[in-house]
XYZ file of C-alpha atoms in Angstrom:
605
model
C 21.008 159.369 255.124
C 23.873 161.168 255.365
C 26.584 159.435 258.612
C 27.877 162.647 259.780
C 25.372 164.727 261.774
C 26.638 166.414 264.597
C 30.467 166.494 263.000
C 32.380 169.265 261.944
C 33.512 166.001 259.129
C 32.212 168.449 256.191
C 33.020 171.740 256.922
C 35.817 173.789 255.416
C 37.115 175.993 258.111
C 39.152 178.989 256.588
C 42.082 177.651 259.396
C 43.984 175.166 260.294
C 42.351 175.748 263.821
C 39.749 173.221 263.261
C 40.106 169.021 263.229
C 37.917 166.600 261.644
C 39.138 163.371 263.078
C 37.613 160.215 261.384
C 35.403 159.280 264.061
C 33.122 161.614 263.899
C 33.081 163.508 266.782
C 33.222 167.319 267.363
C 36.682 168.255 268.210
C 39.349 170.982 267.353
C 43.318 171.058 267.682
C 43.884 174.722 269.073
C 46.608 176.369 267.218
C 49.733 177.826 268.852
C 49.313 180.833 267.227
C 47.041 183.235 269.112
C 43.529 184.034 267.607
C 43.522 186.997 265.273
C 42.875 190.662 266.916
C 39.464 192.043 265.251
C 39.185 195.420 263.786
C 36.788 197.581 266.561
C 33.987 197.783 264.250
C 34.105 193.990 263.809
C 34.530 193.254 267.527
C 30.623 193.159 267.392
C 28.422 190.238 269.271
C 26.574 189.820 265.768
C 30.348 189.444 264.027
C 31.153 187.171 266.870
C 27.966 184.981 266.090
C 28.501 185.043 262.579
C 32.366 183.718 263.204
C 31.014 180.996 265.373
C 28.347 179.465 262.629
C 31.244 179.609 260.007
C 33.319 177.852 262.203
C 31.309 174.758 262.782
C 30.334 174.483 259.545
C 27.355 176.696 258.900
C 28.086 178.264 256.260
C 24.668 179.297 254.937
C 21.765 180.328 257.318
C 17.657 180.364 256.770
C 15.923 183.192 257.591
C 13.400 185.177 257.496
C 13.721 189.243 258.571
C 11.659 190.941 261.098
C 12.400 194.162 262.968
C 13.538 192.992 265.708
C 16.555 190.864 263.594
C 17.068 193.232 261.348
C 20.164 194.632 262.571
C 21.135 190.739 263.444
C 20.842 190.282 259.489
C 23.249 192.916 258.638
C 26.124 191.241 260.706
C 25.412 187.958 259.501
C 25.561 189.560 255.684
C 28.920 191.405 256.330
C 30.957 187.405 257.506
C 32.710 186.573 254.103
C 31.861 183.043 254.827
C 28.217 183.020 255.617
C 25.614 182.952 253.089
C 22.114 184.395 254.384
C 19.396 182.567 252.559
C 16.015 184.102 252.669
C 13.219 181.777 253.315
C 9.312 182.551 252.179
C 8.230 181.622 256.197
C 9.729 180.949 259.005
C 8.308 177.227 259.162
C 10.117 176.278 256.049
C 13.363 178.206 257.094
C 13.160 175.396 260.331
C 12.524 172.872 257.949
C 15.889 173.918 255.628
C 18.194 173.950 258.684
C 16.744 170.838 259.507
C 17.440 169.252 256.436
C 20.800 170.935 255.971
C 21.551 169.697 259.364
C 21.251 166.011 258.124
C 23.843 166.311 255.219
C 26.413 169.361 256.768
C 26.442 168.354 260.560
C 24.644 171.292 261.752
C 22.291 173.812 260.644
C 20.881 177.485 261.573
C 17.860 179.928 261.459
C 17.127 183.380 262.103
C 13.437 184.874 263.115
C 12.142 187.594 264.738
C 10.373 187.727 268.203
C 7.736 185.594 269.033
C 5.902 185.748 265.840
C 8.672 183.979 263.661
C 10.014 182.391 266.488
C 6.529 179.764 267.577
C 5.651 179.846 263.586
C 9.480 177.738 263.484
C 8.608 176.188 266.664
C 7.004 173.312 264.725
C 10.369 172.412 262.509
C 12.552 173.241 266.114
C 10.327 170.062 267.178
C 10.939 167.782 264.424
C 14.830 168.519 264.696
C 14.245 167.572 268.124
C 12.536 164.307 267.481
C 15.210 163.416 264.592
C 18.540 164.420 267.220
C 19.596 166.831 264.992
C 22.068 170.252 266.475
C 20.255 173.051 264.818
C 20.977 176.356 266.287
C 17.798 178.941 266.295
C 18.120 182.394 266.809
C 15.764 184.830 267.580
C 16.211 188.540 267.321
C 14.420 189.897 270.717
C 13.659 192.816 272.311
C 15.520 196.137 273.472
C 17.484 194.512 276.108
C 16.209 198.368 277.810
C 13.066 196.424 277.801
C 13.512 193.612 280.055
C 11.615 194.197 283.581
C 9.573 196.528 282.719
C 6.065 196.573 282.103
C 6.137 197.747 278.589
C 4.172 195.912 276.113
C 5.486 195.038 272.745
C 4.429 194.384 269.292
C 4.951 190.789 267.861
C 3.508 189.689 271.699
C 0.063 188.635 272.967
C 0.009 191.868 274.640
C 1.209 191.176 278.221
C 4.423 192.539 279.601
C 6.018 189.488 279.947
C 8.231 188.627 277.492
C 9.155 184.596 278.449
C 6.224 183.258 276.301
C 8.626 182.328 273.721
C 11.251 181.035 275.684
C 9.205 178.648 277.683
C 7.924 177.284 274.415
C 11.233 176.406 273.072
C 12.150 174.774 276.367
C 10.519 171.398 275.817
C 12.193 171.536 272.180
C 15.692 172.466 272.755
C 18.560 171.301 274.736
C 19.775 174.789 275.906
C 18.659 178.013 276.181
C 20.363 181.500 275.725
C 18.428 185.093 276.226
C 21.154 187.881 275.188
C 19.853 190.713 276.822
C 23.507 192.492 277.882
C 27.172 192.574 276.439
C 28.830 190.954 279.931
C 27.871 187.420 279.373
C 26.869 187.379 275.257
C 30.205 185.259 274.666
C 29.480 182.621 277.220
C 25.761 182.550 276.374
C 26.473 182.251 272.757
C 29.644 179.970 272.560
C 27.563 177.828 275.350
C 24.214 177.181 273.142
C 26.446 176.012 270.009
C 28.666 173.891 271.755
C 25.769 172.331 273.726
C 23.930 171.788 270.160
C 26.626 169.784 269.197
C 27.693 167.853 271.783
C 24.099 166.470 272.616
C 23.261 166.243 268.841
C 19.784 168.932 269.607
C 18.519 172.345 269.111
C 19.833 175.267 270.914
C 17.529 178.703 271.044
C 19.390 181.892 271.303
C 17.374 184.983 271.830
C 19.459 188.000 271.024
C 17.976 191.978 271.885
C 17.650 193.973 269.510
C 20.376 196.833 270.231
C 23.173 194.461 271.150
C 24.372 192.915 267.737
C 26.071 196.298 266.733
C 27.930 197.160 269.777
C 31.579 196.524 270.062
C 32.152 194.925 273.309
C 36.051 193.838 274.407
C 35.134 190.179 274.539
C 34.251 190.184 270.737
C 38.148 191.551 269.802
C 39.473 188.457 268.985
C 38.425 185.554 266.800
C 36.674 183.030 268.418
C 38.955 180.230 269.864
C 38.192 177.043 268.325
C 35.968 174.571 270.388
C 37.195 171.369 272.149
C 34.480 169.769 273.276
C 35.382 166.712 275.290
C 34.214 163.594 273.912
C 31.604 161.114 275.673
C 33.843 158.078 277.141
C 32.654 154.710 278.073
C 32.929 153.468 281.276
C 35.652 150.633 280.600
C 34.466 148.191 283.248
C 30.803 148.294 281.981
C 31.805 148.131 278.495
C 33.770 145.132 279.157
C 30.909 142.937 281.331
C 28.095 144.607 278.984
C 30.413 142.699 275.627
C 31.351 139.576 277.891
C 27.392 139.391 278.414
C 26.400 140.525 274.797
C 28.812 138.116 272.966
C 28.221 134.992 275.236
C 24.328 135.648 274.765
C 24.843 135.658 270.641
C 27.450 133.183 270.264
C 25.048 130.567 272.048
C 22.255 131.085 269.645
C 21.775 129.342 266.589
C 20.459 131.914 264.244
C 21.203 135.412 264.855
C 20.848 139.027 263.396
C 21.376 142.372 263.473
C 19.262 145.134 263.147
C 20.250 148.407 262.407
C 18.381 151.910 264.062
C 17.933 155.729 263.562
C 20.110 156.612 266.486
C 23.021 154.813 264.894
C 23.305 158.413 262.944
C 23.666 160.167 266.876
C 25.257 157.644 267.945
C 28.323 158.152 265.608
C 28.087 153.981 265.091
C 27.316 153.425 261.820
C 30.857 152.573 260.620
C 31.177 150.489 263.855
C 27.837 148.828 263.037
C 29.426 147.690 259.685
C 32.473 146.358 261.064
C 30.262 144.439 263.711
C 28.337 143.074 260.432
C 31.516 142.147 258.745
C 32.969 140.378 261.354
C 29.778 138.242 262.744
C 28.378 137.118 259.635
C 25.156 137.864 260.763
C 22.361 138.799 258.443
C 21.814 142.408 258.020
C 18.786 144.348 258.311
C 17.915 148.370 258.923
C 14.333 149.455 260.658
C 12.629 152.301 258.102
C 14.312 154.937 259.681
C 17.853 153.906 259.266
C 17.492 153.442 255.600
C 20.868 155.031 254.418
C 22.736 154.670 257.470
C 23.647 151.092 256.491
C 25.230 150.335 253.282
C 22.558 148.486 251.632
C 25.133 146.661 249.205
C 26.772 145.070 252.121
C 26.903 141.083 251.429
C 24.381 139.877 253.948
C 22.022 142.867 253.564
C 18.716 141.637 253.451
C 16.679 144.679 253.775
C 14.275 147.145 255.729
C 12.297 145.013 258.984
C 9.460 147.551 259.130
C 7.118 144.452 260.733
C 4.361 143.727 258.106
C 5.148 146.089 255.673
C 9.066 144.623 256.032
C 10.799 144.374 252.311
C 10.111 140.994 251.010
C 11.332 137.963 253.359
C 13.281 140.373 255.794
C 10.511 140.055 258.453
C 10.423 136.728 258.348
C 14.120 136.338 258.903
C 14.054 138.705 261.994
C 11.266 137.607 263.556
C 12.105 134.109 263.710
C 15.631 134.717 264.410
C 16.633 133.541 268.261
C 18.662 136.284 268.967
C 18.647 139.569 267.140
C 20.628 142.520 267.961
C 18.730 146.183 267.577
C 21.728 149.453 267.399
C 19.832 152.594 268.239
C 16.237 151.730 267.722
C 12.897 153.534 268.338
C 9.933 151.402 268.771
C 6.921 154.116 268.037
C 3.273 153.032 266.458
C 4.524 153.883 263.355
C 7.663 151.935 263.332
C 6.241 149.230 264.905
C 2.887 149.102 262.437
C 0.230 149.742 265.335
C 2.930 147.868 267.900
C 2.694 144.603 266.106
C 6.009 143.725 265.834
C 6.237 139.786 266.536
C 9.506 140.301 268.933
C 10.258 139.071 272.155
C 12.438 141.367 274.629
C 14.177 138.163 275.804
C 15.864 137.193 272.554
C 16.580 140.803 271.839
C 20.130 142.657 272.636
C 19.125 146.681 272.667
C 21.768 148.980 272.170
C 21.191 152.883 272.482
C 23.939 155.680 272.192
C 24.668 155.080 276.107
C 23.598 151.841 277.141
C 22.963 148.266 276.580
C 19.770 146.174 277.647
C 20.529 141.969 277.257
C 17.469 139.708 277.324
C 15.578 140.846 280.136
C 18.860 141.768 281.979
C 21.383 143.083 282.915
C 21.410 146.792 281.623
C 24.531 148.339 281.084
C 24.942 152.168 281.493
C 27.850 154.469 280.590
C 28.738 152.386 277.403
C 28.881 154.081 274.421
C 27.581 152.316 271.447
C 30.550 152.598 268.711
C 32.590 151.494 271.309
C 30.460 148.433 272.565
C 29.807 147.283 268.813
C 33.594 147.119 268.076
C 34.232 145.419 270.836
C 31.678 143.184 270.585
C 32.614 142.486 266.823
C 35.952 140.712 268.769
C 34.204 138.628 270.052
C 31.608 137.287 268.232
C 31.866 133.733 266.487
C 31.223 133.814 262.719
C 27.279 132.570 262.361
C 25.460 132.903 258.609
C 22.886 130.887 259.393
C 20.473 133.639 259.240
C 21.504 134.895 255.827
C 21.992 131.335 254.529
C 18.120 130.790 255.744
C 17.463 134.439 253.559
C 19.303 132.926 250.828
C 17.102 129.896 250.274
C 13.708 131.502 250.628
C 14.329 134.547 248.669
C 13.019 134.904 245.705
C 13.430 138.228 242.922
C 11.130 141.029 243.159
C 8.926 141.266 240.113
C 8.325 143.902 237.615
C 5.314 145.903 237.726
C 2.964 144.984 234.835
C 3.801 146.485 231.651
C 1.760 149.208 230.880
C -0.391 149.848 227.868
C -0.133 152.447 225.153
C -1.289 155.745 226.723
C -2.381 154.061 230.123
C -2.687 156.138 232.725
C 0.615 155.977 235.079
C 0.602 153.922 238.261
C 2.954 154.465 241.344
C 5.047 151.386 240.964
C 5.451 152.213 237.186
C 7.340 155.724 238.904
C 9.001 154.271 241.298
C 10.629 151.669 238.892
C 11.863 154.954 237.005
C 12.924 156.982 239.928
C 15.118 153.710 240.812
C 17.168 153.910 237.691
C 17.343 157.740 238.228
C 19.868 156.730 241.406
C 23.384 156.942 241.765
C 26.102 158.092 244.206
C 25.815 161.783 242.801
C 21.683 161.990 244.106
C 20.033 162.027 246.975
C 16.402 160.925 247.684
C 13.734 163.004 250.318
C 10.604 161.305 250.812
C 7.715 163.532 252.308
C 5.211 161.957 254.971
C 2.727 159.661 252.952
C 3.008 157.086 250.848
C 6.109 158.215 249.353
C 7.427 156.870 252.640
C 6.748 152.691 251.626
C 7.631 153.693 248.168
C 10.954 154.882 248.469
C 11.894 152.443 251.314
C 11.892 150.229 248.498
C 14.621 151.834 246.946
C 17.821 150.167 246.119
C 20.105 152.880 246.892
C 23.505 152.832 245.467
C 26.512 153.688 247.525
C 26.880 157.362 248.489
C 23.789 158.139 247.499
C 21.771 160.125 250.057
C 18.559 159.414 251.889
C 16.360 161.472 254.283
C 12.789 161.219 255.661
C 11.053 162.479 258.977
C 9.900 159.194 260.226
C 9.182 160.088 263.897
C 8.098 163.444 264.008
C 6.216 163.173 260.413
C 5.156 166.826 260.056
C 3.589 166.842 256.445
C 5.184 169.546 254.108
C 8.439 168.918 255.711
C 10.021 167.743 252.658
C 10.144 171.153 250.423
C 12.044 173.090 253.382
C 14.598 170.561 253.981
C 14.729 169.520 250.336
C 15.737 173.500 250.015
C 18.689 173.023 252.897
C 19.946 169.718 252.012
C 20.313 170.800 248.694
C 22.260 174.083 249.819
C 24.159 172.203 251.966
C 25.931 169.563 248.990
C 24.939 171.378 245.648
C 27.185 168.120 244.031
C 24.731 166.225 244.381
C 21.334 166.585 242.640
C 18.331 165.536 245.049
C 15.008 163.991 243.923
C 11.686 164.864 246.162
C 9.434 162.520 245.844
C 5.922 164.790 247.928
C 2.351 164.290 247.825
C 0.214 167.087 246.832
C -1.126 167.482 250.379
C 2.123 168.128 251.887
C 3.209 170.345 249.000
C 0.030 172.601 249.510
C 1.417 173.038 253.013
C 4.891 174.486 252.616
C 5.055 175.076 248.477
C 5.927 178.771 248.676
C 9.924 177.595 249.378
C 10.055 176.540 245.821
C 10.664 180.340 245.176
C 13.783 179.779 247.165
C 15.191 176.870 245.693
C 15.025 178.867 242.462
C 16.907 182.037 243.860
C 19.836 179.847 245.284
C 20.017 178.215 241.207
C 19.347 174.934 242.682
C 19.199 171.790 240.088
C 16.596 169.584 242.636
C 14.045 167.383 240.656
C 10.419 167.140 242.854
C 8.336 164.751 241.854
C 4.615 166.043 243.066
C 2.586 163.144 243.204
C -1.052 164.145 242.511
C -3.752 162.223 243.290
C -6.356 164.260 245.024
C -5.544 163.836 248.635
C -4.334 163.048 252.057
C -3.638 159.351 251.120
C -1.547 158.088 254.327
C -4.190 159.616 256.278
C -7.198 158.276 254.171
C -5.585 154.341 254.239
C -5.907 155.266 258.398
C -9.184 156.642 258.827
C -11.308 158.076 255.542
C -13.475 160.843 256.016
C -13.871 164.346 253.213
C -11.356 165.650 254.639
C -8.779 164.104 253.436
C -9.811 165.530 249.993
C -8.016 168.298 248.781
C -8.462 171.284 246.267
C -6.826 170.224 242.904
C -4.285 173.081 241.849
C -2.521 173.144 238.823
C 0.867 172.528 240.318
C 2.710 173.222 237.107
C 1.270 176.503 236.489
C 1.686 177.303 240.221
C 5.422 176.788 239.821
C 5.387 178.433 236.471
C 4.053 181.629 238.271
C 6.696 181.321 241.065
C 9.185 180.982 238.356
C 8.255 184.227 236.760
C 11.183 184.543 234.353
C 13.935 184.873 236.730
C 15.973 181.607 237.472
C 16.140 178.007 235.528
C 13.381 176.227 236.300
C 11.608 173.431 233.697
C 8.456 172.108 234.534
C 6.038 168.668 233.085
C 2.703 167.337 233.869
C 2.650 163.497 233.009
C -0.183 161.040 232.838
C 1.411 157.999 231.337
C 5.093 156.226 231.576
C 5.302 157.602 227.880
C 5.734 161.122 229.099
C 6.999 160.584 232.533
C 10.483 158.592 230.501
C 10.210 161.713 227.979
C 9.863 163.788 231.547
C 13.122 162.448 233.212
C 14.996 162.040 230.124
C 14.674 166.008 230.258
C 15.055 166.346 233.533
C 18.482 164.676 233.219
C 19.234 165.842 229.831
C 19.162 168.918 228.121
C 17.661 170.435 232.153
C 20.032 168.905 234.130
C 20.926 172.694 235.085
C 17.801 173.665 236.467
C 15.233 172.992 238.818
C 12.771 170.484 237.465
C 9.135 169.771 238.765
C 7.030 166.951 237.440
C 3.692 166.775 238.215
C 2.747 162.869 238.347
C -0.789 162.616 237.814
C -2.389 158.850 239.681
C -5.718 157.434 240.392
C -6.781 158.713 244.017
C -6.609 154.879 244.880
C -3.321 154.155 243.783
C -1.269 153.193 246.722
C 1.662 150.784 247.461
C 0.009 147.924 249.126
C 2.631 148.513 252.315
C 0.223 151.493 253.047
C -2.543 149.399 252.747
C -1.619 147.152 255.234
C 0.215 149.568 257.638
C -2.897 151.855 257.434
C -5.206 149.246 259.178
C -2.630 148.505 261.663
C -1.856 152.039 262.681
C -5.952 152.287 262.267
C -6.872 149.604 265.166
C -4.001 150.860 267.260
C -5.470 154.528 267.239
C -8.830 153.296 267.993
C -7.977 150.736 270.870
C -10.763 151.639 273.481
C -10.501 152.993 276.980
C -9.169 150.816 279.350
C -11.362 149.494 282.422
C -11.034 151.894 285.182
């Protein structure tokens, strides 16, 4: 995973008016000079938008058209700096400025009224879930419109036109409806700065008629933002460290475990210098896989409770004080809550606030802060690691396969491994894929993204398209199901228009496996396609695109040698045909888990 969401880190402003500093955190140095005076026919509220996104760092933008964004579109086209991508749906355009988001900082989408805007709503959600500043914009009706008792197209046929917005309330951090000139600036320059500052997404509805219209708070360029950052409160910090570090330094074997909101937190480099300076042993929970250099010394893997890499768990769990930085205890994270962990040996540290033992909490204290700090303070303890050290024993091969046998999963994932380096990234879709890539050594720099909490299935081809847009130097490897591709495939048309060089691995083996390892039933049985062909036909001539279908490690090492060969310029699918069964045995075991927790019954009443 990519350590720089919600920072303008990546972008590449066309001034000198904006500053990345190296912590992290949104902020701009205004220059002296005064902002540039716009030509009338650019002093537009659509121009003005599109000179926002570019300044933040969006530089390309998902969409799909509708006619009530059409004119929108237009203004967006005419910014030099801002790429409009076309997306097959509006779900998958969510999806690719979610997973452009992860990798650039911040990401954007443009629908139409209330028919592209709740088919994005699900994506809006899962950028929610993951803290990610996504910035959704809706082209909405003749502002001429508004209070009347009209009834539009694209509605459910009643004159009120809020339906939309009170859906994207419970998924977004702010709000804008455009429906007049006055107050478009504020409204607009409100929602992105909000998006970034509390790392979530921002809905801006914008009416129809308005994007065209010069208005005289459009005739300059935007002003650079300078959002304030978050401060700790200093006397908190200090008694929540003085508490923290005389809590660890008394035990006898600690750790430190490392969370997904580390990434909103801005703390991962402060996490490492807290692990450098403690000696503790170093762990990540499944979600954080990425955020934590995973060649650090005293790295000992992912704690994930049962289905933990090999002799992490036990480590953790029998540690006497452990230290969790930014974690999220859901069923799925916690296997069906069956985590072996007791709240008094545990330190909790979210982006604001610090829980010790069963007390005291600490509020107004800012992780990165608290972990440097705390990283003063803390005696040097290996204990833990040393204990890691003498248990630990090599992971094996899988067993060598026979002439022509057909390929198993581990016999892949063994060949996906040696496919990494710091020039690739890695996006696992919801399934198995999940257990199997968290078993992935990853080398340094190279990415690593999954939607662990919100776990939308099909999630993977959308983002795969943004994060791929948003650092085309590196070259990302999908690793999704066949039921998740069925869901969202169409987006591989995309990926082909925007010449990008991403190798998906589609799994095949017949089903909904996560979901059949959790509760079987025909369902979970899927209609077979011939993926290859599929793509073929989306391919159509036009684009580089190289597909395989592989049924032994044979051709899957004739596949990749391809794939990184003589098509290392095109978009590569490989269609991975396994036995239905054929599942890592962490889904096994986290299936039953996640299994009895969903069927606990009803409480007394």
């Amino acid at each position: 995973m990519d350590t720089k969401i919600g920072s303008l880190v990546t972008c590449k402003p066309s001034s000198n008016d904006i500053c990345c500093p190296t912590n992290g955190t949104v902020s701009t140095i205004q220059s002296s000079v005064s902002p540039t005076v716009v030509n009338s026919s650019e002093a537009t509220l659509g121009r003005h938008l599109a000179r926002r996104l570019v300044q933040v760092g969006v530089t390309d933008v998902f969409s799909v058209p509708g006619d009530f964004n059409l004119t929108l579109l237009d203004h967006l086209i005419a910014e030099p700096g801002l790429n409009l991508i076309g997306c097959c749906n509006e779900l998958n355009a969510g999806y690719a400025a979610d997973g452009y988001a992860r990798s650039r900082g911040v990401g954007a989408c443009v629908v139409t009224f209330t028919v592209g805007g709740l088919s994005v709503l699900n994506a809006i959600a899962g950028a929610y879930s993951e803290n990610l500043p996504l910035i959704c914009i809706v082209g909405g009706p003749n502002s001429n419109d508004y209070g009347t008792n009209r009834i539009l197209h694209h509605t459910i046929g009643l004159p009120d036109f809020s339906q939309e917005l009170r859906c994207f309330q419970t998924v977004t951090c702010y709000q804008a409806v455009v429906n007049n000139l006055e107050d478009a600036h504020e409204l607009i320059d409100t929602a992105i700065s909000t998006a970034l500052k509390e790392s979530k997404p921002v809905y801006i509805s914008i009416g129809c008629n308005l994007p065209a219209i010069p208005h005289p708070t459009f005739s300059r360029d935007p002003v650079p933002f300078s959002l304030s950052p978050k401060l700790s409160n200093k006397l908190g910090l200090e008694a929540a460290v003085e508490a923290a570090a005389e809590f660890l330094n008394k035990s006898v074997k600690p750790v430190i475990v490392g969370g997904p909101k580390l990434r909103v937190a801005k703390a991962c480099e402060a996490f490492v210098e807290l692990a450098d300076a403690s000696g503790y042993a170093v762990a990540v929970m499944p979600s954080a896989k990425g955020l934590v250099p995973e060649q650090h010394p005293r790295f000992i893997g992912t704690y994930w409770g049962a289905v933990s890499t090999a002799f992490c768990a036990e480590i953790v769990e029998s540690a006497d004080a452990y230290l969790f930085a930014g974690p999220i205890y859901n069923d799925y994270s916690s296997v069906g809550y069956s985590l072996l962990l007791k709240k008094e040996k545990a330190i909790i540290v979210q982006p604001d606030r610090v829980v010790v033992g069963n007390g005291p909490a600490f509020g107004c204290v800012l992780m990165k802060d608290f972990l440097r700090e705390l990283a003063k303070r803390l005696q040097h303890n290996n204990t833990a690691y040393e204990n890691y050290h003498r248990i630990f024993v090599p992971e094996g091969h899988p067993l060598k396969s026979a002439p022509k046998e057909p390929l198993r999963v581990n016999v892949l994932f063994q060949h996906i491994q040696k496919m990494l380096s710091s020039e690739s990234a890695v996006i696992a879709e919801t399934g198995d894929s999940w257990f199997n890539c968290q078993k992935l050594k990853l080398p340094t720099g190279c990415g690593y993204e999954f939607q662990m909490q919100y776990g939308s299935i099909g999630w993977s081809v959308g983002a795969t398209l943004g994060y791929a847009q948003a650092v085309p130097e590196k070259r990302v490897i999908a690793c999704i199901g066949d039921g998740s591709f069925q869901v969202t495939a169409q987006d591989v048309s995309t990926m082909l228009r925007c010449g990008q060089k991403t190798i998906i691995f589609l799994i095949n083996n017949g089903g909904y496996t996560i979901e059949v390892e959790i509760h079987d039933g025909p369902y979970n049985v899927i209609k077979n396609w011939n993926y290859t062909a599929f793509v073929d036909a989306i391919h159509n001539g036009e684009g580089k695109c190289w597909t395989a279908k592989v049924f032994c490690e044979e051709e899957l090492i004739e596949a990749i040698e391809t794939a990184t060969g003589a098509k290392k310029d095109c978009l590569c699918f490989i269609e991975v045909i396994v036995h239905k069964d054929d599942t890592s045995k962490e889904l096994l075991e986290w299936g039953s888990r996640v299994s009895a927790a969903n069927s606990r019954p009803p409480n007394p009443q």
